[in-house]
Amino acid sequence: MKRMTITVLLAVLLLTGCGPRMEPSDNVQGGNDNNIVQVTDNEVKGSGTIDPVSEPGEVRGFLQDHQIANGDIYLKDGLLYINLVKPTENGEKLLADRYKSGTYKTVRVTHSIEELQAAQDKLGDQDLFSRLNLYSTSIDVIKNKITISMPDSSEAEAKPEIEKLIDPNLIEYDIQKLSETPDVVGTISKIDNESHRILVLEEGKTEPSYWFSFNDHSEMVDSTGGSVTFDDLKEKGKVRVWINGAVMDSFPGQAGTRRLELVTSN
């Protein structure tokens, strides 16, 4: 699994900026019969003089003040893209009379940002992250969907539970397979029995690198694949660790354990 570092580890991640989460393809950016995402040609002309790229917050305020249903905004290639839900000629005219031609594009989408946030909040209100071993959720403004990240070992159980709460058309899954190579190889420097975690000195480092915590979904094996428990871990034991989700940006770093292989006990 690819190692990720973030400043703060959150159960639910909300998109608060207007920068792109990922690069969209040209024109039609995906979707299905129930999820349209299509850049329009901005055929409505107007007298706008404001460059929206320099004032994205003002654009959000304008959309809200004029009750223009939207799926938020994002930047790409020097233009501001405005996601519109069921765009009307009147709404497009309001935009054209405020914002300079050639500085923005409108995108026809299915879901409003409020709808996406409400759906994401349902995940936050439920005790699903720990029970189903989910990594994170985020709102992908470009795809007009919620992205839910999880290990492939959680997929079979998690998807039906999630789709009881949220319309599947709102969701894109990021299923992360276990890589053949571990994220960290090192030795155990300290064992915190009270917090159920270990401090690991990564190979090639001079100071302990990571605190690794464990939950009910953490897999623990020895070098032959046999099962081991937390009580089998000893200081100076060599371990190979696969990280569960993201790494909290601290020193030492803090992360969950997806899989731990105990190479030698001491």
PDB file of C-alpha atoms in Angstrom:
ATOM      1  CA  MET A   1       0.000   0.000   0.000  1.00  0.00           C
ATOM      2  CA  LYS A   2       1.255   3.465  -0.812  1.00  0.00           C
ATOM      3  CA  ARG A   3       2.307   5.384   2.280  1.00  0.00           C
ATOM      4  CA  MET A   4       0.432   8.670   2.773  1.00  0.00           C
ATOM      5  CA  THR A   5       1.264  11.593   5.061  1.00  0.00           C
ATOM      6  CA  ILE A   6      -1.252  14.193   6.211  1.00  0.00           C
ATOM      7  CA  THR A   7      -1.040  16.947   8.783  1.00  0.00           C
ATOM      8  CA  VAL A   8      -4.019  15.774  10.829  1.00  0.00           C
ATOM      9  CA  LEU A   9      -5.587  12.327  10.728  1.00  0.00           C
ATOM     10  CA  LEU A  10      -9.351  12.641  10.396  1.00  0.00           C
ATOM     11  CA  ALA A  11     -12.135  10.117  10.127  1.00  0.00           C
ATOM     12  CA  VAL A  12     -13.986  12.353   7.700  1.00  0.00           C
ATOM     13  CA  LEU A  13     -12.257  14.737   5.300  1.00  0.00           C
ATOM     14  CA  LEU A  14     -14.267  17.633   3.872  1.00  0.00           C
ATOM     15  CA  LEU A  15     -13.141  19.515   0.767  1.00  0.00           C
ATOM     16  CA  THR A  16     -12.915  23.153   1.836  1.00  0.00           C
ATOM     17  CA  GLY A  17     -10.705  24.608  -0.880  1.00  0.00           C
ATOM     18  CA  CYS A  18     -11.397  25.107  -4.543  1.00  0.00           C
ATOM     19  CA  GLY A  19      -8.298  23.365  -5.873  1.00  0.00           C
ATOM     20  CA  PRO A  20      -8.791  20.164  -7.841  1.00  0.00           C
ATOM     21  CA  ARG A  21      -8.696  16.856  -6.035  1.00  0.00           C
ATOM     22  CA  MET A  22      -7.553  15.184  -9.231  1.00  0.00           C
ATOM     23  CA  GLU A  23      -7.193  16.181 -12.849  1.00  0.00           C
ATOM     24  CA  PRO A  24     -10.373  15.770 -14.914  1.00  0.00           C
ATOM     25  CA  SER A  25     -10.251  14.584 -18.497  1.00  0.00           C
ATOM     26  CA  ASP A  26     -11.334  16.938 -21.265  1.00  0.00           C
ATOM     27  CA  ASN A  27     -15.028  17.778 -21.607  1.00  0.00           C
ATOM     28  CA  VAL A  28     -16.972  14.724 -20.436  1.00  0.00           C
ATOM     29  CA  GLN A  29     -15.379  13.712 -17.149  1.00  0.00           C
ATOM     30  CA  GLY A  30     -17.228  10.527 -16.323  1.00  0.00           C
ATOM     31  CA  GLY A  31     -20.500   9.667 -14.686  1.00  0.00           C
ATOM     32  CA  ASN A  32     -23.313   7.339 -15.659  1.00  0.00           C
ATOM     33  CA  ASP A  33     -27.011   7.556 -16.444  1.00  0.00           C
ATOM     34  CA  ASN A  34     -27.657   8.717 -12.877  1.00  0.00           C
ATOM     35  CA  ASN A  35     -24.589  10.926 -12.473  1.00  0.00           C
ATOM     36  CA  ILE A  36     -23.957  13.463 -15.238  1.00  0.00           C
ATOM     37  CA  VAL A  37     -20.712  15.467 -15.278  1.00  0.00           C
ATOM     38  CA  GLN A  38     -20.284  17.492 -18.465  1.00  0.00           C
ATOM     39  CA  VAL A  39     -18.564  20.771 -19.261  1.00  0.00           C
ATOM     40  CA  THR A  40     -20.846  23.154 -21.181  1.00  0.00           C
ATOM     41  CA  ASP A  41     -19.873  25.613 -23.914  1.00  0.00           C
ATOM     42  CA  ASN A  42     -20.878  28.792 -22.025  1.00  0.00           C
ATOM     43  CA  GLU A  43     -23.135  29.881 -24.883  1.00  0.00           C
ATOM     44  CA  VAL A  44     -24.833  32.519 -22.713  1.00  0.00           C
ATOM     45  CA  LYS A  45     -23.108  35.874 -23.220  1.00  0.00           C
ATOM     46  CA  GLY A  46     -22.997  38.719 -20.726  1.00  0.00           C
ATOM     47  CA  SER A  47     -21.285  41.882 -19.569  1.00  0.00           C
ATOM     48  CA  GLY A  48     -19.288  40.447 -16.659  1.00  0.00           C
ATOM     49  CA  THR A  49     -15.996  42.083 -15.651  1.00  0.00           C
ATOM     50  CA  ILE A  50     -14.888  40.121 -12.562  1.00  0.00           C
ATOM     51  CA  ASP A  51     -12.163  37.484 -12.838  1.00  0.00           C
ATOM     52  CA  PRO A  52     -13.526  34.639 -10.650  1.00  0.00           C
ATOM     53  CA  VAL A  53     -10.157  32.865 -10.475  1.00  0.00           C
ATOM     54  CA  SER A  54      -8.841  35.560  -8.140  1.00  0.00           C
ATOM     55  CA  GLU A  55     -11.949  35.512  -5.926  1.00  0.00           C
ATOM     56  CA  PRO A  56     -13.281  31.942  -5.608  1.00  0.00           C
ATOM     57  CA  GLY A  57     -14.861  32.714  -2.234  1.00  0.00           C
ATOM     58  CA  GLU A  58     -16.851  35.508  -3.834  1.00  0.00           C
ATOM     59  CA  VAL A  59     -18.165  33.034  -6.423  1.00  0.00           C
ATOM     60  CA  ARG A  60     -19.409  30.698  -3.710  1.00  0.00           C
ATOM     61  CA  GLY A  61     -21.129  33.615  -2.001  1.00  0.00           C
ATOM     62  CA  PHE A  62     -22.729  34.735  -5.269  1.00  0.00           C
ATOM     63  CA  LEU A  63     -24.084  31.246  -5.949  1.00  0.00           C
ATOM     64  CA  GLN A  64     -25.533  31.074  -2.445  1.00  0.00           C
ATOM     65  CA  ASP A  65     -27.021  34.580  -2.494  1.00  0.00           C
ATOM     66  CA  HIS A  66     -28.795  33.884  -5.782  1.00  0.00           C
ATOM     67  CA  GLN A  67     -29.837  30.366  -4.765  1.00  0.00           C
ATOM     68  CA  ILE A  68     -28.117  28.791  -7.755  1.00  0.00           C
ATOM     69  CA  ALA A  69     -27.956  25.064  -7.055  1.00  0.00           C
ATOM     70  CA  ASN A  70     -24.358  23.952  -7.457  1.00  0.00           C
ATOM     71  CA  GLY A  71     -21.856  21.199  -6.784  1.00  0.00           C
ATOM     72  CA  ASP A  72     -19.101  23.641  -5.731  1.00  0.00           C
ATOM     73  CA  ILE A  73     -16.208  25.008  -7.825  1.00  0.00           C
ATOM     74  CA  TYR A  74     -12.648  24.052  -8.756  1.00  0.00           C
ATOM     75  CA  LEU A  75      -9.639  25.388 -10.652  1.00  0.00           C
ATOM     76  CA  LYS A  76      -8.095  23.791 -13.730  1.00  0.00           C
ATOM     77  CA  ASP A  77      -5.737  25.175 -16.367  1.00  0.00           C
ATOM     78  CA  GLY A  78      -6.202  28.754 -15.195  1.00  0.00           C
ATOM     79  CA  LEU A  79     -10.003  28.638 -15.370  1.00  0.00           C
ATOM     80  CA  LEU A  80     -12.645  28.393 -12.670  1.00  0.00           C
ATOM     81  CA  TYR A  81     -15.122  25.562 -13.208  1.00  0.00           C
ATOM     82  CA  ILE A  82     -18.575  26.072 -11.688  1.00  0.00           C
ATOM     83  CA  ASN A  83     -20.626  22.912 -11.156  1.00  0.00           C
ATOM     84  CA  LEU A  84     -24.307  23.673 -11.776  1.00  0.00           C
ATOM     85  CA  VAL A  85     -27.190  21.376 -10.860  1.00  0.00           C
ATOM     86  CA  LYS A  86     -29.967  21.583 -13.467  1.00  0.00           C
ATOM     87  CA  PRO A  87     -28.593  24.852 -14.881  1.00  0.00           C
ATOM     88  CA  THR A  88     -31.125  27.383 -16.148  1.00  0.00           C
ATOM     89  CA  GLU A  89     -30.712  30.123 -18.724  1.00  0.00           C
ATOM     90  CA  ASN A  90     -31.441  32.699 -16.022  1.00  0.00           C
ATOM     91  CA  GLY A  91     -28.753  31.296 -13.731  1.00  0.00           C
ATOM     92  CA  GLU A  92     -26.176  31.178 -16.515  1.00  0.00           C
ATOM     93  CA  LYS A  93     -27.083  34.752 -17.480  1.00  0.00           C
ATOM     94  CA  LEU A  94     -26.480  35.921 -13.906  1.00  0.00           C
ATOM     95  CA  LEU A  95     -23.009  34.376 -14.037  1.00  0.00           C
ATOM     96  CA  ALA A  96     -22.270  35.827 -17.484  1.00  0.00           C
ATOM     97  CA  ASP A  97     -23.242  39.331 -16.351  1.00  0.00           C
ATOM     98  CA  ARG A  98     -20.897  39.126 -13.352  1.00  0.00           C
ATOM     99  CA  TYR A  99     -17.842  37.156 -14.475  1.00  0.00           C
ATOM    100  CA  LYS A 100     -15.604  37.929 -17.409  1.00  0.00           C
ATOM    101  CA  SER A 101     -16.032  35.741 -20.476  1.00  0.00           C
ATOM    102  CA  GLY A 102     -13.200  33.252 -20.954  1.00  0.00           C
ATOM    103  CA  THR A 103     -12.298  33.077 -17.250  1.00  0.00           C
ATOM    104  CA  TYR A 104     -14.691  30.313 -16.236  1.00  0.00           C
ATOM    105  CA  LYS A 105     -16.653  27.334 -17.493  1.00  0.00           C
ATOM    106  CA  THR A 106     -19.872  25.841 -16.220  1.00  0.00           C
ATOM    107  CA  VAL A 107     -20.254  22.116 -15.655  1.00  0.00           C
ATOM    108  CA  ARG A 108     -23.576  20.290 -15.658  1.00  0.00           C
ATOM    109  CA  VAL A 109     -23.674  17.941 -12.643  1.00  0.00           C
ATOM    110  CA  THR A 110     -26.280  15.833 -10.871  1.00  0.00           C
ATOM    111  CA  HIS A 111     -25.569  16.390  -7.178  1.00  0.00           C
ATOM    112  CA  SER A 112     -25.332  19.615  -5.175  1.00  0.00           C
ATOM    113  CA  ILE A 113     -22.496  20.157  -2.719  1.00  0.00           C
ATOM    114  CA  GLU A 114     -25.089  20.137   0.080  1.00  0.00           C
ATOM    115  CA  GLU A 115     -26.301  16.710  -1.049  1.00  0.00           C
ATOM    116  CA  LEU A 116     -22.754  15.357  -1.110  1.00  0.00           C
ATOM    117  CA  GLN A 117     -21.934  16.807   2.302  1.00  0.00           C
ATOM    118  CA  ALA A 118     -25.157  15.460   3.810  1.00  0.00           C
ATOM    119  CA  ALA A 119     -24.355  11.996   2.479  1.00  0.00           C
ATOM    120  CA  GLN A 120     -20.821  12.200   3.842  1.00  0.00           C
ATOM    121  CA  ASP A 121     -22.157  13.327   7.218  1.00  0.00           C
ATOM    122  CA  LYS A 122     -24.176  10.120   7.412  1.00  0.00           C
ATOM    123  CA  LEU A 123     -20.922   8.200   7.446  1.00  0.00           C
ATOM    124  CA  GLY A 124     -19.551  10.475  10.140  1.00  0.00           C
ATOM    125  CA  ASP A 125     -22.663  10.022  12.273  1.00  0.00           C
ATOM    126  CA  GLN A 126     -22.369   6.244  12.183  1.00  0.00           C
ATOM    127  CA  ASP A 127     -19.755   4.126  13.943  1.00  0.00           C
ATOM    128  CA  LEU A 128     -18.628   2.757  10.606  1.00  0.00           C
ATOM    129  CA  PHE A 129     -14.986   3.757  10.361  1.00  0.00           C
ATOM    130  CA  SER A 130     -13.799   1.520  13.178  1.00  0.00           C
ATOM    131  CA  ARG A 131     -16.361  -1.232  12.617  1.00  0.00           C
ATOM    132  CA  LEU A 132     -15.830  -1.510   8.851  1.00  0.00           C
ATOM    133  CA  ASN A 133     -12.175  -0.425   8.865  1.00  0.00           C
ATOM    134  CA  LEU A 134     -12.622   2.517   6.497  1.00  0.00           C
ATOM    135  CA  TYR A 135      -9.620   4.750   5.829  1.00  0.00           C
ATOM    136  CA  SER A 136     -11.218   8.054   4.835  1.00  0.00           C
ATOM    137  CA  THR A 137     -13.929   9.814   2.886  1.00  0.00           C
ATOM    138  CA  SER A 138     -13.631  12.939   0.766  1.00  0.00           C
ATOM    139  CA  ILE A 139     -15.779  14.925  -1.620  1.00  0.00           C
ATOM    140  CA  ASP A 140     -14.453  14.805  -5.179  1.00  0.00           C
ATOM    141  CA  VAL A 141     -15.825  18.036  -6.635  1.00  0.00           C
ATOM    142  CA  ILE A 142     -14.601  17.207 -10.142  1.00  0.00           C
ATOM    143  CA  LYS A 143     -16.345  13.833 -10.306  1.00  0.00           C
ATOM    144  CA  ASN A 144     -19.316  15.089  -8.262  1.00  0.00           C
ATOM    145  CA  LYS A 145     -19.057  12.103  -5.953  1.00  0.00           C
ATOM    146  CA  ILE A 146     -17.949  10.995  -2.505  1.00  0.00           C
ATOM    147  CA  THR A 147     -14.730   8.972  -2.509  1.00  0.00           C
ATOM    148  CA  ILE A 148     -14.517   6.295   0.181  1.00  0.00           C
ATOM    149  CA  SER A 149     -11.132   4.696   0.779  1.00  0.00           C
ATOM    150  CA  MET A 150     -10.739   1.267   2.370  1.00  0.00           C
ATOM    151  CA  PRO A 151      -8.547  -1.851   2.216  1.00  0.00           C
ATOM    152  CA  ASP A 152      -9.693  -4.628  -0.093  1.00  0.00           C
ATOM    153  CA  SER A 153     -10.189  -6.849   2.958  1.00  0.00           C
ATOM    154  CA  SER A 154     -13.070  -4.584   4.066  1.00  0.00           C
ATOM    155  CA  GLU A 155     -14.805  -4.305   0.690  1.00  0.00           C
ATOM    156  CA  ALA A 156     -17.240  -7.228   0.905  1.00  0.00           C
ATOM    157  CA  GLU A 157     -18.577  -6.237   4.321  1.00  0.00           C
ATOM    158  CA  ALA A 158     -18.373  -2.462   4.004  1.00  0.00           C
ATOM    159  CA  LYS A 159     -20.079  -1.789   0.674  1.00  0.00           C
ATOM    160  CA  PRO A 160     -23.521  -3.213   1.565  1.00  0.00           C
ATOM    161  CA  GLU A 161     -23.484  -1.355   4.896  1.00  0.00           C
ATOM    162  CA  ILE A 162     -22.505   1.943   3.282  1.00  0.00           C
ATOM    163  CA  GLU A 163     -25.094   1.600   0.518  1.00  0.00           C
ATOM    164  CA  LYS A 164     -27.857   1.180   3.089  1.00  0.00           C
ATOM    165  CA  LEU A 165     -27.096   4.757   4.135  1.00  0.00           C
ATOM    166  CA  ILE A 166     -26.028   6.421   0.888  1.00  0.00           C
ATOM    167  CA  ASP A 167     -27.219   6.217  -2.714  1.00  0.00           C
ATOM    168  CA  PRO A 168     -24.546   4.190  -4.580  1.00  0.00           C
ATOM    169  CA  ASN A 169     -24.691   6.749  -7.412  1.00  0.00           C
ATOM    170  CA  LEU A 170     -23.061   9.241  -5.034  1.00  0.00           C
ATOM    171  CA  ILE A 171     -20.090   6.993  -4.286  1.00  0.00           C
ATOM    172  CA  GLU A 172     -16.759   6.149  -5.844  1.00  0.00           C
ATOM    173  CA  TYR A 173     -14.691   3.562  -3.984  1.00  0.00           C
ATOM    174  CA  ASP A 174     -10.925   3.681  -3.581  1.00  0.00           C
ATOM    175  CA  ILE A 175     -10.056   0.063  -2.803  1.00  0.00           C
ATOM    176  CA  GLN A 176      -6.461  -0.363  -1.676  1.00  0.00           C
ATOM    177  CA  LYS A 177      -4.812  -3.730  -2.128  1.00  0.00           C
ATOM    178  CA  LEU A 178      -2.099  -5.002   0.175  1.00  0.00           C
ATOM    179  CA  SER A 179       1.253  -4.476  -1.526  1.00  0.00           C
ATOM    180  CA  GLU A 180       3.863  -7.210  -1.708  1.00  0.00           C
ATOM    181  CA  THR A 181       6.430  -5.007   0.022  1.00  0.00           C
ATOM    182  CA  PRO A 182       5.921  -3.522   3.506  1.00  0.00           C
ATOM    183  CA  ASP A 183       5.788   0.206   4.174  1.00  0.00           C
ATOM    184  CA  VAL A 184       8.249  -0.008   7.058  1.00  0.00           C
ATOM    185  CA  VAL A 185      10.927  -2.507   8.080  1.00  0.00           C
ATOM    186  CA  GLY A 186      12.582  -2.005  11.452  1.00  0.00           C
ATOM    187  CA  THR A 187      12.960  -3.054  15.068  1.00  0.00           C
ATOM    188  CA  ILE A 188      10.681  -2.511  18.043  1.00  0.00           C
ATOM    189  CA  SER A 189      12.121   0.188  20.329  1.00  0.00           C
ATOM    190  CA  LYS A 190       9.299   0.356  22.859  1.00  0.00           C
ATOM    191  CA  ILE A 191       5.998  -1.354  23.640  1.00  0.00           C
ATOM    192  CA  ASP A 192       3.098   0.658  25.069  1.00  0.00           C
ATOM    193  CA  ASN A 193       0.793  -1.997  26.505  1.00  0.00           C
ATOM    194  CA  GLU A 194      -1.717   0.516  27.849  1.00  0.00           C
ATOM    195  CA  SER A 195      -2.326   2.141  24.444  1.00  0.00           C
ATOM    196  CA  HIS A 196      -1.750  -1.099  22.531  1.00  0.00           C
ATOM    197  CA  ARG A 197       0.956   0.280  20.251  1.00  0.00           C
ATOM    198  CA  ILE A 198       4.645  -0.154  19.445  1.00  0.00           C
ATOM    199  CA  LEU A 199       7.438   2.296  18.644  1.00  0.00           C
ATOM    200  CA  VAL A 200       9.521   1.183  15.653  1.00  0.00           C
ATOM    201  CA  LEU A 201      13.004   2.258  14.585  1.00  0.00           C
ATOM    202  CA  GLU A 202      13.020   2.066  10.804  1.00  0.00           C
ATOM    203  CA  GLU A 203      16.057   0.559   9.124  1.00  0.00           C
ATOM    204  CA  GLY A 204      18.595   3.240   8.213  1.00  0.00           C
ATOM    205  CA  LYS A 205      17.265   5.719  10.803  1.00  0.00           C
ATOM    206  CA  THR A 206      18.928   6.842  14.029  1.00  0.00           C
ATOM    207  CA  GLU A 207      15.743   7.773  15.919  1.00  0.00           C
ATOM    208  CA  PRO A 208      12.494   5.789  16.310  1.00  0.00           C
ATOM    209  CA  SER A 209      10.314   6.564  13.310  1.00  0.00           C
ATOM    210  CA  TYR A 210       6.733   5.437  13.994  1.00  0.00           C
ATOM    211  CA  TRP A 211       4.210   4.593  16.647  1.00  0.00           C
ATOM    212  CA  PHE A 212       2.037   1.798  15.243  1.00  0.00           C
ATOM    213  CA  SER A 213      -1.347   1.135  16.838  1.00  0.00           C
ATOM    214  CA  PHE A 214      -3.527  -1.950  16.410  1.00  0.00           C
ATOM    215  CA  ASN A 215      -7.256  -2.600  16.128  1.00  0.00           C
ATOM    216  CA  ASP A 216      -9.513  -5.593  15.590  1.00  0.00           C
ATOM    217  CA  HIS A 217      -8.741  -5.540  11.861  1.00  0.00           C
ATOM    218  CA  SER A 218      -4.947  -5.592  12.206  1.00  0.00           C
ATOM    219  CA  GLU A 219      -3.391  -8.797  10.885  1.00  0.00           C
ATOM    220  CA  MET A 220      -0.398 -10.134  12.826  1.00  0.00           C
ATOM    221  CA  VAL A 221       1.714 -13.052  11.614  1.00  0.00           C
ATOM    222  CA  ASP A 222       5.180 -14.503  12.014  1.00  0.00           C
ATOM    223  CA  SER A 223       7.684 -15.085   9.207  1.00  0.00           C
ATOM    224  CA  THR A 224       5.980 -18.371   8.269  1.00  0.00           C
ATOM    225  CA  GLY A 225       2.494 -16.850   8.128  1.00  0.00           C
ATOM    226  CA  GLY A 226       1.388 -18.234  11.476  1.00  0.00           C
ATOM    227  CA  SER A 227      -0.777 -16.078  13.706  1.00  0.00           C
ATOM    228  CA  VAL A 228       0.783 -14.048  16.530  1.00  0.00           C
ATOM    229  CA  THR A 229      -0.687 -11.687  19.121  1.00  0.00           C
ATOM    230  CA  PHE A 230       0.328  -8.342  20.576  1.00  0.00           C
ATOM    231  CA  ASP A 231       1.718 -10.185  23.606  1.00  0.00           C
ATOM    232  CA  ASP A 232       4.206 -11.966  21.329  1.00  0.00           C
ATOM    233  CA  LEU A 233       5.891  -8.673  20.415  1.00  0.00           C
ATOM    234  CA  LYS A 234       9.129  -7.916  22.255  1.00  0.00           C
ATOM    235  CA  GLU A 235      11.549  -5.017  22.261  1.00  0.00           C
ATOM    236  CA  LYS A 236      14.355  -5.402  19.686  1.00  0.00           C
ATOM    237  CA  GLY A 237      12.157  -7.733  17.655  1.00  0.00           C
ATOM    238  CA  LYS A 238      12.389  -7.161  13.896  1.00  0.00           C
ATOM    239  CA  VAL A 239       9.107  -6.379  12.142  1.00  0.00           C
ATOM    240  CA  ARG A 240       7.727  -5.640   8.700  1.00  0.00           C
ATOM    241  CA  VAL A 241       4.710  -3.323   8.800  1.00  0.00           C
ATOM    242  CA  TRP A 242       2.003  -2.423   6.289  1.00  0.00           C
ATOM    243  CA  ILE A 243       0.282   0.849   7.197  1.00  0.00           C
ATOM    244  CA  ASN A 244      -3.482   1.118   7.631  1.00  0.00           C
ATOM    245  CA  GLY A 245      -4.553   4.349   5.923  1.00  0.00           C
ATOM    246  CA  ALA A 246      -2.560   7.527   6.511  1.00  0.00           C
ATOM    247  CA  VAL A 247       0.334   8.607   8.724  1.00  0.00           C
ATOM    248  CA  MET A 248      -0.147  11.444  11.202  1.00  0.00           C
ATOM    249  CA  ASP A 249       2.487  14.080  10.527  1.00  0.00           C
ATOM    250  CA  SER A 250       4.283  14.125  13.878  1.00  0.00           C
ATOM    251  CA  PHE A 251       7.604  12.870  15.201  1.00  0.00           C
ATOM    252  CA  PRO A 252       7.610   9.994  15.617  1.00  0.00           C
ATOM    253  CA  GLY A 253       4.890   9.481  13.029  1.00  0.00           C
ATOM    254  CA  GLN A 254       1.673   7.775  14.112  1.00  0.00           C
ATOM    255  CA  ALA A 255      -0.192   5.216  12.047  1.00  0.00           C
ATOM    256  CA  GLY A 256      -2.489   2.248  12.246  1.00  0.00           C
ATOM    257  CA  THR A 257      -1.303  -1.246  11.406  1.00  0.00           C
ATOM    258  CA  ARG A 258      -2.920  -3.139   8.565  1.00  0.00           C
ATOM    259  CA  ARG A 259      -0.493  -6.065   8.716  1.00  0.00           C
ATOM    260  CA  LEU A 260       2.544  -6.806  10.870  1.00  0.00           C
ATOM    261  CA  GLU A 261       4.988  -9.593  10.192  1.00  0.00           C
ATOM    262  CA  LEU A 262       7.183 -10.538  13.139  1.00  0.00           C
ATOM    263  CA  VAL A 263      10.479 -11.545  11.517  1.00  0.00           C
ATOM    264  CA  THR A 264      12.419 -12.232  14.728  1.00  0.00           C
ATOM    265  CA  SER A 265      11.136 -11.969  18.292  1.00  0.00           C
ATOM    266  CA  ASN A 266      14.307 -10.310  19.675  1.00  0.00           C
TER     267      ASN A 266
END
